[in-house]
Coordinates of C-alpha atoms in Angstrom, one line a residue:
X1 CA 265.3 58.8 84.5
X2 CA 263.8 56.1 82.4
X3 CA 265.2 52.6 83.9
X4 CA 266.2 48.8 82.5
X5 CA 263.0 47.0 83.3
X6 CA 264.0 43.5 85.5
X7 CA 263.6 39.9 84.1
X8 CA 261.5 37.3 85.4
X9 CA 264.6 35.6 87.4
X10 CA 265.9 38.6 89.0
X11 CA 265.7 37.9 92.7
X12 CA 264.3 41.5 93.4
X13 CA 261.1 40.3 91.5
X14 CA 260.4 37.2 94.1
X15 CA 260.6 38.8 97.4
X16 CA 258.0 41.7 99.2
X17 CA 259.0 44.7 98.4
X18 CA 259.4 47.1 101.9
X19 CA 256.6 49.5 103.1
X20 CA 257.1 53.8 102.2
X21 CA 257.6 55.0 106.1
X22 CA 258.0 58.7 104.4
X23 CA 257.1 60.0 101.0
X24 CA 259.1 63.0 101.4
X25 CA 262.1 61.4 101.3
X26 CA 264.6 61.8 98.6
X27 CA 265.0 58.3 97.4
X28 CA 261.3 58.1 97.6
X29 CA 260.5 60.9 95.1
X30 CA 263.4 59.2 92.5
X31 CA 261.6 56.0 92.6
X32 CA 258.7 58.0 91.8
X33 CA 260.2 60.5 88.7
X34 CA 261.8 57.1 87.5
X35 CA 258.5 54.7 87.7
X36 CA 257.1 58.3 85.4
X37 CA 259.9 58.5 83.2
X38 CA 260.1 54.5 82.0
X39 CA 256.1 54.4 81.9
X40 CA 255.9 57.3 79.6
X41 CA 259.0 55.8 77.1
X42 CA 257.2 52.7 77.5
X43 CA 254.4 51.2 74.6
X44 CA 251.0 52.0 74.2
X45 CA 249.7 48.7 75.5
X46 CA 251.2 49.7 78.7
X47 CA 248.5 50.0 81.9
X48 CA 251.5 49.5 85.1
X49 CA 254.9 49.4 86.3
X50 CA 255.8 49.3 90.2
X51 CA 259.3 49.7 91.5
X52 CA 260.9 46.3 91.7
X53 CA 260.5 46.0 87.9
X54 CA 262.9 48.8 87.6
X55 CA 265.3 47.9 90.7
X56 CA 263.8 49.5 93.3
X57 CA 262.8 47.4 96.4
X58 CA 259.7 49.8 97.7
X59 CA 256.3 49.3 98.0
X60 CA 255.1 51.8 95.0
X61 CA 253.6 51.3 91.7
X62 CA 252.2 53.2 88.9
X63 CA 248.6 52.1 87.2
X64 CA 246.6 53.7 84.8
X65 CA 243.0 53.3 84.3
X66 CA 242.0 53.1 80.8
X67 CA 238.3 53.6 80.8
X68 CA 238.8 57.1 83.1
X69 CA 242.3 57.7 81.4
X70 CA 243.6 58.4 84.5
X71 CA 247.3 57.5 85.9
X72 CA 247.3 56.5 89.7
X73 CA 250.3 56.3 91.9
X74 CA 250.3 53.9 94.8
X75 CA 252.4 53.6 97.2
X76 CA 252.0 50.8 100.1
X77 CA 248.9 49.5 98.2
X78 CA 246.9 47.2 100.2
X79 CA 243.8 44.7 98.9
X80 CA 241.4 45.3 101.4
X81 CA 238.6 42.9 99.6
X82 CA 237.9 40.7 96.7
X83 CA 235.1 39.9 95.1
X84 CA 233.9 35.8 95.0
X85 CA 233.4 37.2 91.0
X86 CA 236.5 36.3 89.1
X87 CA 237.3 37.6 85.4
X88 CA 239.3 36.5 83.2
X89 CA 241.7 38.7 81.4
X90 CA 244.9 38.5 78.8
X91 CA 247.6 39.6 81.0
X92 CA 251.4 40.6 79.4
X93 CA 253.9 41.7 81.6
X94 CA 257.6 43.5 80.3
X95 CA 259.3 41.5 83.2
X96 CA 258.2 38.5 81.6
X97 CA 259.7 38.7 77.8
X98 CA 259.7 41.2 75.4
X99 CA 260.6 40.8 71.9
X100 CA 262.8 42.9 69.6
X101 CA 259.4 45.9 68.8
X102 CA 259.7 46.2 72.7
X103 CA 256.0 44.1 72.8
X104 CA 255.7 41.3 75.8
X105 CA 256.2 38.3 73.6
X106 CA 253.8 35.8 76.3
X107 CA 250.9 36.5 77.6
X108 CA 248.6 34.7 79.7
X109 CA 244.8 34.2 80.6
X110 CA 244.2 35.0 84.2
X111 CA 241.3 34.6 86.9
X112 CA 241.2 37.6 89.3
X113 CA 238.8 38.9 91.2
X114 CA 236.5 41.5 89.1
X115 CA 236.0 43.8 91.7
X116 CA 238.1 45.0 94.7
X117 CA 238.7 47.7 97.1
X118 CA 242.4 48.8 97.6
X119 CA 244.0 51.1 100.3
X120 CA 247.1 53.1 99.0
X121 CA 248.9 56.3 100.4
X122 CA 248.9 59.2 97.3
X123 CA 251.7 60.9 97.0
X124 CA 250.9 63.8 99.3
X125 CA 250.5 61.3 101.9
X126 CA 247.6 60.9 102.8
X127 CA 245.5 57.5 102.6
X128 CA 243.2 56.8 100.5
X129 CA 240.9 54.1 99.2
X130 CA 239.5 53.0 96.1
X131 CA 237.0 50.5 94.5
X132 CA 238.0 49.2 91.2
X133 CA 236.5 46.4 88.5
X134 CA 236.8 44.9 85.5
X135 CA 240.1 45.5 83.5
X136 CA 241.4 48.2 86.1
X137 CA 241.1 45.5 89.3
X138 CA 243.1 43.5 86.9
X139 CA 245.8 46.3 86.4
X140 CA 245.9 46.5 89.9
X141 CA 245.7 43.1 91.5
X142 CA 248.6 42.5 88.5
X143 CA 250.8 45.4 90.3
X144 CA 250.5 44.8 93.7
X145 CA 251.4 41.2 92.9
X146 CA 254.8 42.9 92.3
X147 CA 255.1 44.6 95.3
X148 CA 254.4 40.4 96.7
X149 CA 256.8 39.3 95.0
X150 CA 254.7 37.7 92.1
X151 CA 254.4 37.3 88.5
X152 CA 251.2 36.8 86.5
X153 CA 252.3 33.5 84.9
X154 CA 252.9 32.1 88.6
X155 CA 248.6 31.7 88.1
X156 CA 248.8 30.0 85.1
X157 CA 248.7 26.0 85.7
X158 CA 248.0 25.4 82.2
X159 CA 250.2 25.6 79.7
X160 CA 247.2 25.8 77.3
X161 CA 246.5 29.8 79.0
X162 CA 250.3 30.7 77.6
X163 CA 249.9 32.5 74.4
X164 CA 252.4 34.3 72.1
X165 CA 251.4 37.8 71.2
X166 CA 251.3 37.2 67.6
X167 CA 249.1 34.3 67.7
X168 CA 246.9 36.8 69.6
X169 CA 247.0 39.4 68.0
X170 CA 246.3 37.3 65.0
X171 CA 242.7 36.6 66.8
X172 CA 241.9 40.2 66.3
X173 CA 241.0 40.6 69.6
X174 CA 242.8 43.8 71.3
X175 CA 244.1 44.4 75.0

């Protein structure tokens, strides 16, 4: 069932979420159908949702990478490594503000790491690990940082990195 995304205030989004112990479990598998269900009503710029955005304190989150146009499901994600090698990439978040054409009306410039390696369970339940860079470490480092308890603009200490989505988009340059 497709779910009210959570506002930057709600206390859900600023604490750890709890560890999966079983993804068999009933509750487990409607977190899941209902992180699938608001994703795919959601806008094309979309690239990640995890639970607490849609009320749900579990560890579980939902990212898609682009470049392979492929749609990952995580649950109990881990960073096992960073790379020294940061990137810096626009990030938008629906938690965050979203106007009236259901766009994130702030976005922000943030330094991650461009490469890591991340340790998740799949939804069969068996663990797994991957090595992402680029835009997709982004996605990722930006969704686990739910599951923490963190928002993207929590990294910006410069008001000068807050942008409003028309003034970039007016830039021509695209997410």
């Amino acid at each position: 069932m497709k779910r009210k995304i959570a506002k930057m205030g709600d206390q859900l989004l600023n604490k750890k979420t709890r560890n999966v112990t079983d993804v068999n479990d009933k509750e487990v598998k409607k977190v899941i159908t209902d992180l699938q269900d608001t994703f795919n009503s959601s806008n094309q710029f979309t690239v990640g949702i995890s639970a607490p955005q849609i009320g749900y304190d579990m560890a579980i989150c939902l990212c898609k990478d682009i470049e392979a146009e492929k749609l990952y499901l995580l649950i109990n994600p881990k960073i096992l490594s960073r790379s020294e090698e940061q990137e810096s990439h626009i990030e938008g978040c629906k938690s965050v503000g979203k106007g009236e054409d259901g766009l994130e009306t702030v976005l922000g410039h943030v330094e991650r790491a461009k490469e890591i390696v991340v340790q998740y369970t799949d939804r069969a339940g068996e663990v797994k690990t991957m090595k992402a860079n680029g835009f997709f470490a982004a996605v990722l480092q930006h969704e686990v940082d739910h599951l923490n308890g963190r928002l993207f603009v929590y990294y910006i200490d410069d008001p000068a990195k807050l942008v409003k989505r028309g003034e970039y988009l007016e830039k021509d340059i695209i997410i």
